[in-house]
Amino acid sequence: MDSWRTGIVDAGPSHIRVRGHDVLDLMQRASFTDLIFLLHHDRLPSPDERRLLDAILIGGADHGAGAPSCAAARLAASGNRASLSAAVAAGILTIGDEHGGAGSGCMQLIATGLGRVNAGASIDAVARALVSEARAAGARLPGFGHRVHSDIDPRVAVIFGLAEGSALAGNGVRMARALEGAVRDLIKPIPLNIDGALAAVLVDLGFPPPVGRLFFIISRAAGISAEVLEEHLREKPMRITIPVIYDGVAARNQE
Amino acid sequence: MDSWRTGIVDAGPSHIRVRGHDVLDLMQRASFTDLIFLLHHDRLPSPDERRLLDAILIGGADHGAGAPSCAAARLAASGNRASLSAAVAAGILTIGDEHGGAGSGCMQLIATGLGRVNAGASIDAVARALVSEARAAGARLPGFGHRVHSDIDPRVAVIFGLAEGSALAGNGVRMARALEGAVRDLIKPIPLNIDGALAAVLVDLGFPPPVGRLFFIISRAAGISAEVLEEHLREKPMRITIPVIYDGVAARNQE
Amino acid sequence: MDSWRTGIVDAGPSHIRVRGHDVLDLMQRASFTDLIFLLHHDRLPSPDERRLLDAILIGGADHGAGAPSCAAARLAASGNRASLSAAVAAGILTIGDEHGGAGSGCMQLIATGLGRVNAGASIDAVARALVSEARAAGARLPGFGHRVHSDIDPRVAVIFGLAEGSALAGNGVRMARALEGAVRDLIKPIPLNIDGALAAVLVDLGFPPPVGRLFFIISRAAGISAEVLEEHLREKPMRITIPVIYDGVAARNQE
Amino acid sequence: MDSWRTGIVDAGPSHIRVRGHDVLDLMQRASFTDLIFLLHHDRLPSPDERRLLDAILIGGADHGAGAPSCAAARLAASGNRASLSAAVAAGILTIGDEHGGAGSGCMQLIATGLGRVNAGASIDAVARALVSEARAAGARLPGFGHRVHSDIDPRVAVIFGLAEGSALAGNGVRMARALEGAVRDLIKPIPLNIDGALAAVLVDLGFPPPVGRLFFIISRAAGISAEVLEEHLREKPMRITIPVIYDGVAARNQE
């Protein structure tokens, strides 16, 4: 087998370096959030960038034990006590397009839009075109609307407040705002949700679209871990039962 | 990297062989149960052995959508529509010591007992010693009792009926029966459960203890798959909510 | 929480029934393959249908320890000895669009085509249209071509031989053959691969597209299980090392 | 179904609170490391505690793409492109007793020892007794020795330096040092490894034993995520092949 190439971690004989930075030095000076930024980027964050990433990671960590990610993890923790990693993994596996997944989709939408802006169009014109195209295709716009919050998710204001208060908001945030306006004009008022807000900011921080999903996974892993710990410390194994009603074909007489 | 060694599958240039058997030939003549036996053994089963393994694999496949394995898979299928394998994996991850895990533990117990029998002791004496030791250590005897069925699980009779009707029952089944008698005499009547029954039979079929867990995983994978399919075809994404009551520390005023 | 509905398994008080069939009865008379068919369908298979499903499940179970599914499972088995289910799940998680995933995609393609046939078009005309559309979109046709086998995968002939020899081949197989012809005429000769063959047959057996992926998962779970067992019985923990070359940014002097 | 209880996150109607703290407030003031501490504890950390947890989380995040956790994640990322969570989960599943698991085991050892100290024994006497017992049982002492580093892991000095420089080192660190001394006296010099160092510190920070494993999982999730991102952005699907040599039974003539 050929060796694998990697540009992230140099686990050479005497030192471990992450993108050129000595891990021993980072352990003494940096925060975990700095390291997360560095692992997915080519540099450490500025203090304002770190603040913003901390807010994103804190905002997604846990929304209660009933969220699919935490509920699945507790089910695994209840049946499979011998493996903490199995329970955390079961929780992570619920994350996808429908659960925590809109961030990547909205980053892709914004990135597509900014590509057209770089080719000469205005942000507002591109936003209107993107909304019209999605409407014509019957596609949902990722990053807009929410199942639960009928009005603005308060985390959105925090994220945008931090971005705009620190001059980190750039064309990503501008495109998200323009999309929100185009949705209001062309469809109906549907506010940006938390996935849309962090998508806008992560684009401005220079991350590619898959990072929207990956940062949510890292963030939620912390919350899942705490739920798994509580299930182990406080509950009996196999305590969870889900009531089910069978409504399929009737019993047959076997001949 | 050195090459990995394997004695199971020869994926050589012109043919694929499983333990020496041509896969193309097996595809035309054998059953999937034959292949499962062959993959974990060094030969194909006899018809009676195949019948017994079919019964074991059928008996464990699915006990309803509320079982932890199926519920976790449905949660993942509900949030992560893009990956069927993620949903099946989430279900499998609930399988462990507390859920579907007693089979391996009981196989280990029987194997330990048969080791002493081979060293000269009688099956009944070994069974009484094993029960006494477990009782002294306060340990649960894997393969005995059940959370739900207060009397004998009807699947146990089917498994033992097939084994004893076909002369496949050997010292594994004898040891399981002797353990059941010793439990009755030394503690109280606690019937063998389905995990204990299949453990006894799998020992007599020549499988090592981890196979008890692995065959349950293969069997349940089929049931999980069907639950995931139904969730996709019949239910909306993110339809599952679990009610949660917070009973932790009160809200604090942040200063 | 409301109860969940299910039409698959009735785990009622006294019996367990799968789509109306008594599990105790199935344990004595049916094969595991019968049960897999029943769990994903609304009836048991005929003998010819069972033969075909056995061939499909046998053909996909294991292609050697170096396949991604088996290699990932062995890595997990090597590091996480306490949980057999974690190792099997790690293997299953490698299955997706690029690994074992073309079956579902090809079933979707065939189903789309048969929808047009039902609306009045001929199979050949629909096949040519589908190939032209894929070509215009620059899309890969799922179920055609193979990374390794430059000529026909011998399993394809076995699957089609069984289907056509038993009168089970219907419009699914006809559409697959017509697509193969249209590919040859409009692009270049690219044979149907095993994913395409089983897709055609599964459509004719009445299964919806996700079943292509799910049956591969069930099938491969058996192979992964055997690889995990061998890793446990034969190899030391953490024996696997992968050689990696770092080619990222150079070491920095930290100030 | 009864509601589930939780003491971690209050996802009530108007606010989300983590152990009584408002998430919106935490997003603006706290670090992700603060939140991880809070989720697994009943309070926020002091600055010195945060520094120590940052060091622990940074030190475990990634040791190169060849580590089992990263290699399994890359295999899944290579075959299953549609699901980033599946790839991260596959990596996490390699974490267990043999890979990243010694931290929890060493925390349990230290906790057992401190229980005896609380009952009146001296730390040194307890340490000698624990080492003697492990030696008599032929058991490995979790947290001592290392597969690769023949001398002291430099991360150990960083962790202990931070703990001892900030007066956070307590009986956990004292017990670990005493165990190291007893190992040297009764067996041979085997240094504490990184798992042992973080175990000692996490005991002194007031965390229960499973947290050793869980914090490694959270930490490594960040590293796995970066490896998965690189695999997506830089490599072709299914590019990884592992060389395998079959050494099982010879091909058979099927009759």
Short mmCIF file of C-alpha atoms in Angstrom, two decimals, chain C residues 1 64-68 71-72 75-76 78-82 86-87 89-90 92-99 147 213 230 234 237-238 240-244 247, chain D residues 1 64-68 71-72 75-76 78-82 86-87 89-90 92-99 147 213 230 234 237-238 240-244 247:
data_model
loop_
_atom_site.label_atom_id
_atom_site.label_comp_id
_atom_site.label_asym_id
_atom_site.label_seq_id
_atom_site.Cartn_x
_atom_site.Cartn_y
_atom_site.Cartn_z
CA MET C 1 -45.26 10.87 23.37
CA GLY C 64 -11.82 -9.69 1.22
CA ALA C 65 -10.41 -7.99 4.28
CA GLY C 66 -9.05 -5.10 2.22
CA ALA C 67 -12.47 -3.79 1.17
CA PRO C 68 -13.26 -0.54 2.99
CA ALA C 71 -10.83 -2.80 6.81
CA ALA C 72 -12.69 -0.20 8.88
CA LEU C 75 -9.48 -1.15 12.69
CA ALA C 76 -12.34 -0.78 15.18
CA SER C 78 -8.33 -3.73 16.89
CA GLY C 79 -8.78 -0.64 19.07
CA ASN C 80 -12.16 -1.25 20.70
CA ARG C 81 -12.16 -4.87 21.85
CA ALA C 82 -15.01 -4.46 24.29
CA ALA C 86 -19.02 -1.09 17.39
CA ALA C 87 -16.69 -2.92 15.01
CA ALA C 89 -21.09 -0.75 12.77
CA ALA C 90 -17.81 0.89 11.76
CA ILE C 92 -21.27 -0.77 7.77
CA LEU C 93 -20.64 2.98 7.89
CA THR C 94 -18.28 2.77 4.91
CA ILE C 95 -21.20 1.67 2.76
CA GLY C 96 -22.66 4.53 0.76
CA ASP C 97 -22.83 6.04 -2.69
CA GLU C 98 -19.30 5.03 -3.57
CA HIS C 99 -19.13 1.61 -1.88
CA ARG C 147 -13.28 -0.23 -11.00
CA ARG C 213 -28.68 -0.53 -0.41
CA GLU C 230 -10.92 -13.33 12.93
CA ARG C 234 -6.04 -14.21 15.67
CA PRO C 237 -4.97 -5.35 19.67
CA MET C 238 -3.71 -2.20 17.92
CA ILE C 240 -2.58 -2.15 12.51
CA THR C 241 -0.46 0.82 11.45
CA ILE C 242 -0.96 2.84 8.31
CA PRO C 243 2.06 4.71 6.90
CA VAL C 244 1.41 8.43 6.48
CA ASP C 247 3.11 17.23 3.17
CA MET D 1 -44.07 6.49 27.53
CA GLY D 64 -1.91 11.63 12.49
CA ALA D 65 -4.01 10.04 9.79
CA GLY D 66 -2.55 6.59 10.51
CA ALA D 67 -4.08 6.30 13.98
CA PRO D 68 -6.96 3.79 13.98
CA ALA D 71 -7.81 5.73 9.39
CA ALA D 72 -11.27 4.23 9.92
CA LEU D 75 -12.09 4.69 4.94
CA ALA D 76 -15.71 5.64 5.62
CA SER D 78 -13.83 7.37 1.01
CA GLY D 79 -16.76 4.98 0.49
CA ASN D 80 -19.70 6.87 1.95
CA ARG D 81 -19.38 10.46 0.68
CA ALA D 82 -23.00 11.36 1.39
CA ALA D 86 -21.05 8.40 9.30
CA ALA D 87 -17.34 9.00 8.72
CA ALA D 89 -18.77 8.03 13.83
CA ALA D 90 -16.68 5.29 12.22
CA ILE D 92 -15.04 7.32 17.09
CA LEU D 93 -15.97 3.63 17.13
CA THR D 94 -12.31 2.61 17.14
CA ILE D 95 -11.93 4.24 20.56
CA GLY D 96 -12.11 1.73 23.35
CA ASP D 97 -10.07 -0.18 25.87
CA GLU D 98 -7.08 -0.49 23.55
CA HIS D 99 -7.21 2.92 21.83
CA ARG D 147 3.61 1.37 22.72
CA ARG D 213 -12.97 8.20 27.87
CA GLU D 230 -9.19 16.57 3.97
CA ARG D 234 -8.30 16.27 -1.63
CA PRO D 237 -13.58 8.24 -3.55
CA MET D 238 -12.54 4.64 -2.88
CA ILE D 240 -7.78 3.39 -0.32
CA THR D 241 -6.77 -0.21 -0.80
CA ILE D 242 -5.29 -2.46 1.85
CA PRO D 243 -3.12 -5.36 0.63
CA VAL D 244 -4.34 -8.72 1.95
CA ASP D 247 -3.63 -17.98 4.06
#
